[in-house]
Coordinates of C-alpha atoms in Angstrom, one line a residue:
M1 CA 46.6 -0.5 27.1
K2 CA 46.9 1.6 30.4
L3 CA 45.2 0.2 33.5
P4 CA 42.9 2.7 35.3
T5 CA 44.3 3.7 38.6
G6 CA 42.5 3.1 41.9
I7 CA 43.0 3.1 45.7
A8 CA 44.4 0.2 47.6
Y9 CA 42.1 -2.0 49.7
R10 CA 42.6 -4.3 52.6
P11 CA 42.4 -8.0 52.0
M12 CA 38.9 -9.2 51.6
I13 CA 39.4 -11.8 54.3
A14 CA 40.2 -9.2 56.9
H15 CA 37.0 -7.3 56.0
A16 CA 35.0 -10.5 56.3
V17 CA 36.5 -11.3 59.7
V18 CA 35.7 -7.8 61.0
L19 CA 32.2 -8.1 59.6
A20 CA 31.7 -11.4 61.3
V21 CA 33.0 -10.1 64.6
A22 CA 30.8 -7.1 64.4
A23 CA 27.8 -9.2 63.7
L24 CA 28.5 -11.5 66.6
A25 CA 29.0 -8.5 68.9
S26 CA 25.7 -7.0 67.7
G27 CA 23.9 -10.2 68.5
W28 CA 25.5 -10.4 71.9
L29 CA 24.5 -6.8 72.6
V30 CA 20.9 -7.4 71.6
A31 CA 20.8 -10.5 73.8
R32 CA 22.1 -8.4 76.7
Q33 CA 19.7 -5.5 75.7
L34 CA 22.7 -3.2 75.5
Y35 CA 21.1 -1.3 72.6
P36 CA 23.1 2.0 72.9
L37 CA 26.3 0.1 72.1
L38 CA 24.7 -1.0 68.7
L39 CA 25.4 2.5 67.5
I40 CA 29.1 1.3 67.3
T41 CA 28.7 -2.3 65.9
I42 CA 26.0 -1.6 63.3
P43 CA 27.9 1.2 61.5
L44 CA 31.0 -1.0 61.6
M45 CA 29.1 -3.8 60.0
V46 CA 27.7 -1.5 57.3
L47 CA 31.2 -0.1 56.7
E48 CA 32.8 -3.5 56.3
F49 CA 30.0 -4.8 54.2
Y50 CA 30.5 -1.8 51.9
R51 CA 34.2 -2.4 51.7
I52 CA 33.7 -6.1 50.8
L53 CA 31.3 -5.1 48.0
H54 CA 33.6 -2.4 46.8
Q55 CA 36.6 -4.7 46.7
Y56 CA 34.5 -7.4 45.0
G57 CA 33.4 -4.7 42.4
D58 CA 37.1 -3.7 42.0
S59 CA 38.0 -7.4 41.2
V60 CA 35.1 -7.7 38.8
R61 CA 36.3 -4.4 37.0
R62 CA 39.8 -5.7 36.8
I63 CA 38.6 -9.0 35.3
T64 CA 36.2 -7.2 32.9
F65 CA 39.1 -4.8 31.9
M66 CA 41.3 -7.9 31.1
F67 CA 38.6 -9.5 29.0
N68 CA 37.9 -6.3 27.1
A69 CA 41.6 -6.0 26.4
I70 CA 41.8 -9.5 25.1
D71 CA 38.8 -9.0 23.0
S72 CA 40.5 -6.0 21.5
D73 CA 43.6 -8.1 20.8
D74 CA 45.6 -5.9 23.2
L75 CA 47.8 -7.8 25.6
S76 CA 50.0 -4.9 26.6
F77 CA 48.4 -4.4 30.0
R78 CA 49.9 -5.6 33.3
F79 CA 48.5 -5.4 36.9
N80 CA 50.6 -4.2 39.8
E81 CA 51.9 -7.0 42.0
D82 CA 53.8 -4.8 44.5
P83 CA 52.5 -5.6 48.0
S84 CA 53.6 -2.2 49.2
K85 CA 51.2 -0.5 46.8
V86 CA 48.2 -2.9 46.5
D87 CA 46.7 -5.5 48.7
N88 CA 45.0 -7.8 46.1
T89 CA 48.3 -9.0 44.7
M90 CA 47.1 -12.6 44.4
L91 CA 44.4 -11.6 42.0
N92 CA 46.7 -9.3 40.0
A93 CA 49.3 -12.1 39.8
A94 CA 46.7 -14.6 38.6
L95 CA 45.5 -12.1 35.9
N96 CA 49.0 -11.4 34.8
R97 CA 49.6 -15.2 34.6
I98 CA 46.6 -15.5 32.3
K99 CA 47.9 -12.7 30.2
E100 CA 51.3 -14.3 29.8
I101 CA 49.7 -17.6 28.7
L102 CA 47.6 -15.8 26.2
T103 CA 50.6 -13.9 24.9
R104 CA 52.6 -17.1 24.4
T105 CA 49.7 -18.7 22.7
K106 CA 49.3 -15.7 20.4
L107 CA 53.0 -15.8 19.5
R108 CA 52.8 -19.5 18.7
A109 CA 49.8 -18.9 16.5
E110 CA 51.6 -16.1 14.7
E111 CA 54.7 -18.4 14.2
R112 CA 52.5 -21.1 12.8
E113 CA 50.8 -18.6 10.4
R114 CA 54.2 -17.3 9.2
Y115 CA 55.2 -21.0 8.7
Y116 CA 52.2 -21.8 6.7
Q117 CA 52.6 -18.6 4.7
L118 CA 56.2 -19.5 3.9
I119 CA 55.1 -22.9 2.7
M120 CA 52.5 -21.3 0.4
E121 CA 55.1 -18.8 -1.0
S122 CA 57.6 -21.6 -1.5
A123 CA 55.1 -23.7 -3.5
Q124 CA 55.7 -23.8 -7.3
T125 CA 51.9 -24.0 -7.7
G126 CA 49.4 -21.1 -7.4
L127 CA 47.3 -21.4 -4.2
I128 CA 44.2 -19.4 -3.5
T129 CA 41.9 -19.7 -0.4
V130 CA 38.3 -18.5 -1.0
N131 CA 35.0 -18.6 0.8
D132 CA 31.6 -19.5 -0.8
T133 CA 31.0 -15.9 -1.8
G134 CA 34.2 -15.7 -3.8
S135 CA 36.2 -13.5 -1.3
V136 CA 39.9 -14.4 -1.4
Y137 CA 41.6 -14.8 2.0
Q138 CA 45.0 -15.7 0.7
A139 CA 46.7 -15.9 -2.7
N140 CA 50.5 -16.7 -3.0
S141 CA 52.8 -15.0 -5.3
E142 CA 52.7 -17.8 -7.9
A143 CA 48.9 -17.4 -8.2
L144 CA 49.3 -13.6 -8.6
R145 CA 52.0 -14.2 -11.3
I146 CA 49.8 -16.6 -13.2
F147 CA 46.9 -14.1 -13.3
G148 CA 49.2 -11.0 -13.7
L149 CA 47.9 -9.3 -10.5
Q150 CA 49.5 -7.6 -7.5
L151 CA 46.6 -8.2 -5.3
L152 CA 43.6 -10.5 -5.4
T153 CA 40.7 -9.9 -3.0
H154 CA 37.8 -11.5 -5.0
I155 CA 37.6 -13.8 -7.9
R156 CA 35.4 -11.2 -9.7
Q157 CA 38.7 -9.3 -10.4
L158 CA 39.5 -11.9 -13.0
E159 CA 36.3 -11.5 -15.0
G160 CA 37.8 -8.7 -17.1
T161 CA 41.0 -10.4 -18.1
V162 CA 40.4 -14.2 -17.8
P163 CA 36.7 -14.7 -17.5
E164 CA 37.1 -18.5 -18.1
A165 CA 39.3 -18.8 -15.0
A166 CA 36.9 -16.7 -12.9
R167 CA 34.0 -18.9 -13.8
A168 CA 36.1 -22.1 -13.1
L169 CA 37.3 -20.7 -9.7
A170 CA 33.7 -20.0 -8.7
A171 CA 32.4 -23.3 -9.9
I172 CA 35.0 -25.8 -8.7
R173 CA 34.1 -27.9 -5.7
P174 CA 36.2 -30.0 -3.3
G175 CA 37.6 -33.1 -4.9
E176 CA 37.1 -31.8 -8.4
K177 CA 39.8 -31.1 -11.0
L178 CA 39.3 -28.8 -13.9
R179 CA 41.3 -27.7 -17.0
V180 CA 40.7 -24.3 -18.4
T181 CA 42.1 -22.5 -21.5
C182 CA 42.4 -18.7 -21.2
S183 CA 43.5 -16.2 -23.8
T184 CA 45.4 -13.3 -22.3
E185 CA 47.3 -10.3 -23.6
T186 CA 50.5 -12.3 -23.3
G187 CA 49.3 -15.5 -25.0
E188 CA 47.3 -18.6 -24.2
M189 CA 47.3 -20.3 -20.9
A190 CA 46.2 -23.8 -20.2
L191 CA 45.4 -24.0 -16.5
T192 CA 44.7 -27.0 -14.3
L193 CA 42.6 -26.4 -11.1
G194 CA 42.3 -28.6 -8.1
C195 CA 40.2 -28.0 -5.0
S196 CA 40.2 -29.0 -1.3
E197 CA 38.0 -27.9 1.6
I198 CA 38.9 -26.7 5.1
T199 CA 36.8 -25.3 8.0
L200 CA 38.2 -22.4 10.0
E201 CA 36.3 -20.6 12.7
D202 CA 33.1 -22.5 11.7
R203 CA 33.4 -21.3 8.1
H204 CA 34.0 -23.3 5.0
R205 CA 36.8 -22.3 2.8
R206 CA 38.1 -23.8 -0.4
V207 CA 41.8 -24.1 -1.2
I208 CA 42.3 -24.0 -4.9
S209 CA 45.5 -24.9 -6.7
V210 CA 46.3 -23.4 -10.0
S211 CA 49.0 -24.4 -12.4
D212 CA 49.9 -23.1 -15.9
I213 CA 50.6 -26.3 -17.9
N214 CA 52.1 -24.4 -20.9
S215 CA 54.7 -22.8 -18.7
E216 CA 55.6 -26.0 -16.9
V217 CA 55.8 -28.0 -20.1
S218 CA 57.9 -25.4 -21.7
E219 CA 60.4 -25.3 -18.9
I220 CA 60.6 -29.2 -18.8
Q221 CA 61.1 -29.3 -22.6
I222 CA 63.9 -26.7 -22.5
E223 CA 65.7 -28.5 -19.7
S224 CA 65.3 -31.9 -21.4
W225 CA 66.7 -30.4 -24.6
S226 CA 69.6 -28.8 -22.8
K227 CA 70.6 -32.0 -21.2
L228 CA 70.3 -33.9 -24.5
S229 CA 72.3 -31.3 -26.3
R230 CA 75.1 -31.3 -23.8
I231 CA 75.4 -35.1 -24.2
L232 CA 75.2 -35.0 -28.0
T233 CA 77.6 -32.2 -28.5
H234 CA 80.1 -33.8 -26.2
E235 CA 80.0 -37.1 -28.1
I236 CA 80.0 -35.5 -31.5
M237 CA 83.0 -33.3 -30.7
N238 CA 84.9 -36.3 -29.3
S239 CA 84.3 -38.1 -32.6
L240 CA 85.0 -35.1 -34.9
A241 CA 88.2 -33.9 -33.3
P242 CA 90.4 -36.8 -34.4
V243 CA 88.8 -36.8 -37.9
T244 CA 89.4 -33.1 -38.4
S245 CA 93.0 -33.4 -37.1
L246 CA 93.9 -36.4 -39.1
S247 CA 92.5 -35.1 -42.4
N248 CA 94.3 -31.8 -42.0
T249 CA 97.5 -33.6 -41.2
L250 CA 97.3 -35.8 -44.3
L251 CA 96.5 -32.8 -46.5
H252 CA 99.8 -31.2 -45.4
I253 CA 102.2 -34.0 -45.5
D254 CA 105.5 -33.5 -47.6
R255 CA 104.7 -35.7 -50.4
P256 CA 102.3 -35.7 -53.4
L257 CA 98.9 -37.2 -53.0
D258 CA 96.7 -38.9 -55.5
P259 CA 94.2 -36.3 -56.8
D260 CA 91.2 -38.5 -55.8
V261 CA 92.7 -39.0 -52.3
R262 CA 93.3 -35.2 -51.9
R263 CA 89.8 -34.4 -53.0
G264 CA 88.4 -37.0 -50.5
L265 CA 90.5 -35.6 -47.7
E266 CA 89.4 -32.0 -48.5
T267 CA 85.8 -33.1 -48.5
I268 CA 86.3 -34.8 -45.1
S269 CA 88.1 -31.7 -43.7
A270 CA 85.4 -29.3 -44.9
T271 CA 82.6 -31.4 -43.6
S272 CA 84.2 -31.8 -40.3
R273 CA 84.7 -28.0 -40.0
R274 CA 81.0 -27.5 -40.9
L275 CA 80.0 -30.0 -38.2
V276 CA 82.2 -28.4 -35.6
S277 CA 80.6 -25.0 -36.4
F278 CA 77.1 -26.7 -36.3
V279 CA 77.8 -28.2 -32.9
D280 CA 79.2 -24.9 -31.6
S281 CA 75.9 -23.2 -32.4
Y282 CA 74.1 -25.8 -30.3
R283 CA 76.5 -25.2 -27.4
R284 CA 75.3 -21.7 -27.2
F285 CA 71.9 -23.0 -26.3
T286 CA 73.1 -25.2 -23.4
R287 CA 75.6 -22.7 -21.9
I288 CA 73.6 -19.5 -21.4
P289 CA 75.3 -17.5 -18.6
A290 CA 73.3 -16.1 -15.7
P291 CA 71.9 -12.7 -16.6
Q292 CA 74.0 -9.7 -15.6
R293 CA 71.2 -7.2 -14.9
E294 CA 71.4 -3.5 -15.3
P295 CA 68.9 -0.7 -15.9
F296 CA 68.4 0.6 -19.5
E297 CA 65.7 2.0 -21.7
V298 CA 63.5 0.0 -24.0
R299 CA 63.9 2.5 -26.8
E300 CA 67.7 2.0 -26.7
L301 CA 67.2 -1.8 -26.9
I302 CA 64.9 -1.4 -30.0
R303 CA 67.1 1.2 -31.7
Q304 CA 70.1 -1.2 -31.5
A305 CA 68.1 -4.2 -32.7
V306 CA 66.8 -2.2 -35.7
A307 CA 70.3 -1.0 -36.5
L308 CA 71.8 -4.5 -36.3
T309 CA 69.2 -6.1 -38.5
A310 CA 69.1 -3.3 -41.1
A311 CA 69.2 -4.7 -44.6
A312 CA 69.9 -3.2 -48.0
G313 CA 67.2 -3.1 -50.7
D314 CA 63.5 -3.1 -50.2
A315 CA 63.3 -3.2 -46.4
P316 CA 59.9 -3.3 -44.6
Q317 CA 58.6 -0.3 -42.9
I318 CA 59.1 -0.4 -39.1
H319 CA 56.7 1.3 -36.7
V320 CA 57.8 1.7 -33.1
D321 CA 55.5 2.7 -30.3
I322 CA 56.9 2.8 -26.8
E323 CA 54.5 3.9 -24.0
P324 CA 55.7 5.5 -21.8
A325 CA 58.6 6.7 -24.0
D326 CA 61.2 6.5 -21.1
T327 CA 60.3 2.9 -20.0
M328 CA 63.2 1.3 -18.2
I329 CA 63.8 -2.4 -17.7
Y330 CA 66.3 -4.1 -15.4
A331 CA 67.8 -7.1 -17.3
D332 CA 70.9 -8.3 -19.1
K333 CA 71.2 -5.9 -22.0
A334 CA 73.3 -8.1 -24.2
Q335 CA 71.0 -11.2 -23.8
L336 CA 67.8 -9.2 -24.2
G337 CA 69.4 -7.5 -27.2
Q338 CA 70.0 -10.9 -28.7
V339 CA 66.3 -11.8 -28.2
A340 CA 65.2 -8.5 -29.9
V341 CA 67.5 -9.1 -32.8
N342 CA 66.3 -12.7 -33.4
L343 CA 62.6 -11.6 -33.4
L344 CA 63.3 -8.6 -35.6
K345 CA 65.4 -10.7 -38.0
N346 CA 62.6 -13.3 -38.3
A347 CA 60.0 -10.5 -38.9
R348 CA 62.2 -9.0 -41.7
E349 CA 62.6 -12.4 -43.3
A350 CA 58.8 -13.0 -43.1
T351 CA 58.1 -9.7 -44.9
A352 CA 61.0 -10.0 -47.4
G353 CA 59.9 -9.4 -51.0
R354 CA 56.5 -7.9 -50.0
P355 CA 56.0 -4.4 -51.3
T356 CA 53.5 -3.8 -48.4
G357 CA 55.6 -5.5 -45.8
E358 CA 55.4 -3.8 -42.4
I359 CA 56.7 -4.5 -38.9
W360 CA 55.3 -3.1 -35.6
I361 CA 57.2 -3.0 -32.4
R362 CA 55.1 -2.0 -29.4
S363 CA 56.1 -1.6 -25.7
R364 CA 53.8 -1.0 -22.8
I365 CA 53.4 -1.7 -19.1
D366 CA 50.6 -4.0 -18.0
A367 CA 48.5 -3.9 -14.8
A368 CA 51.0 -6.0 -12.9
E369 CA 53.8 -3.6 -13.9
H370 CA 55.4 -6.0 -16.3
V371 CA 57.0 -4.6 -19.4
I372 CA 55.4 -6.1 -22.5
I373 CA 57.1 -5.8 -25.9
E374 CA 55.4 -7.0 -29.0
F375 CA 57.1 -7.8 -32.4
S376 CA 54.5 -8.0 -35.1
N377 CA 54.6 -8.4 -38.9
N378 CA 52.2 -8.9 -41.8
G379 CA 54.3 -11.5 -43.6
G380 CA 51.5 -14.1 -43.4
A381 CA 50.5 -16.7 -40.9
I382 CA 53.0 -19.4 -39.8
P383 CA 51.7 -22.8 -40.8
A384 CA 50.1 -24.7 -38.0
E385 CA 52.6 -27.6 -38.0
V386 CA 55.4 -25.1 -37.9
A387 CA 53.8 -23.0 -35.2
E388 CA 53.6 -26.0 -32.9
N389 CA 57.3 -26.6 -33.1
I390 CA 58.9 -23.1 -33.5
F391 CA 60.2 -23.1 -29.9
T392 CA 61.5 -26.7 -30.1
P393 CA 65.3 -26.6 -30.1
F394 CA 67.0 -27.4 -33.5
Y395 CA 63.7 -27.4 -35.4
T396 CA 63.9 -25.2 -38.5
T397 CA 62.4 -24.9 -42.0
K398 CA 65.2 -22.8 -43.3
P399 CA 67.9 -24.5 -45.5
D400 CA 70.7 -22.9 -43.6
G401 CA 69.0 -22.4 -40.2
S402 CA 70.3 -23.9 -36.9
G403 CA 66.8 -24.0 -35.2
I404 CA 68.0 -22.5 -32.0
G405 CA 67.0 -18.8 -32.4
L406 CA 63.6 -18.9 -30.9
S407 CA 64.3 -21.6 -28.4
L408 CA 67.4 -19.7 -27.2
S409 CA 65.3 -16.5 -27.0
R410 CA 62.7 -18.2 -24.9
R411 CA 65.3 -19.7 -22.6
I412 CA 66.9 -16.3 -22.1
M413 CA 63.4 -14.9 -21.1
Q414 CA 62.9 -17.7 -18.7
L415 CA 66.2 -17.0 -17.0
H416 CA 64.9 -13.4 -16.6
G417 CA 61.7 -14.6 -15.0
G418 CA 59.7 -13.6 -18.0
S419 CA 58.3 -15.3 -21.1
L420 CA 58.2 -15.4 -24.9
R421 CA 55.0 -16.5 -26.7
L422 CA 53.4 -16.5 -30.0
T423 CA 50.3 -14.5 -29.3
S424 CA 48.8 -13.9 -32.7
N425 CA 49.1 -15.9 -35.9
T426 CA 46.9 -14.8 -38.7
D427 CA 47.4 -13.8 -42.4
H428 CA 47.3 -10.1 -41.4
R429 CA 49.5 -10.2 -38.3
V430 CA 51.9 -12.5 -36.6
T431 CA 53.0 -11.4 -33.1
F432 CA 55.6 -12.6 -30.7
T433 CA 55.3 -11.1 -27.2
L434 CA 58.0 -10.6 -24.6
Q435 CA 57.0 -10.3 -20.9
I436 CA 59.7 -9.0 -18.7
G437 CA 59.0 -9.5 -15.0

């Protein structure tokens, strides 16, 4: 902000002294009845009085200018303190000092705001600050992720996608805790809400915490199973190694063995090999490497998955709908390809033997610019007791299944910052949905 220029004035004290002297002189001339000389003193008094008023007005204008600048949040001004150019340097220095104090205070306030914003962004829980009318002052990235939004300015924005959450956010009051279940395009969310109150600038605001229980429980389960699997596989392999080695050595010694003993050793050796293969499949679940991301097209991912799972005989009809057709994703192509193959293989098995079996693969981009890929089939609903455990590691209903396909796929999606959910389970359609962040 540029300070208006003006002329320099003599110090106000000098004007006051001259005015006082002129007034005394005028009084003395009146007492002596030297009236003609009043033509000199009276104009001098008027002139000095005018100068005092003018300098006072200049000081008031400077102070007013400073307050207007502060009110406009503009602290770029600075008054001239050079004695060779201005006389009222003490006032200018005082005003500049006030400006410097305000500038430091503003910088400290901005640093505190950045600090609190960093804390909000570092929180693993969604945090939203709203007023009594529902206007959102702040929403951290975790809250935006939970609701699938890029920007949240009012809770009414949630009425179209998660109306249950919108009503809960409007209704919750300080000290309350609510649990809300919401159905979204990517599956069901179980949200927990907590509320606190704060007064800022004489206005009441509510700070609402939002957590997705399903997501948290899923991550805890996966991590727990991973730790358990590492321990079990280590112990099993330590026990199997000498059994396998010893049985193979005995089978190949240079002397004839009793037929019953040979059959027993062959059974032990074969069983050991099967157990080693079984344990190796579990190791894949606990040793997923960090994703090596690269850009590639969704249609190429789907094309390869369809080719890799192609089966002879009566194969179900596969419908692919990718919108837009050139959708790109940035992920580990091999890992995401494994997820697509697992889901498509399960869909083929579900529709096997059905003359009207069909599979639908649909890709789209949601409002938050996440890529959503759905794998659907009409092979019949998954039983409720099975659906509850399909993502549990090592749980399987297949005689030769390892039970790690879906749990491994979900873990891969979590490592990509995405999710895998069962979003539809009816007799007419079963849908697994991938969300790629």
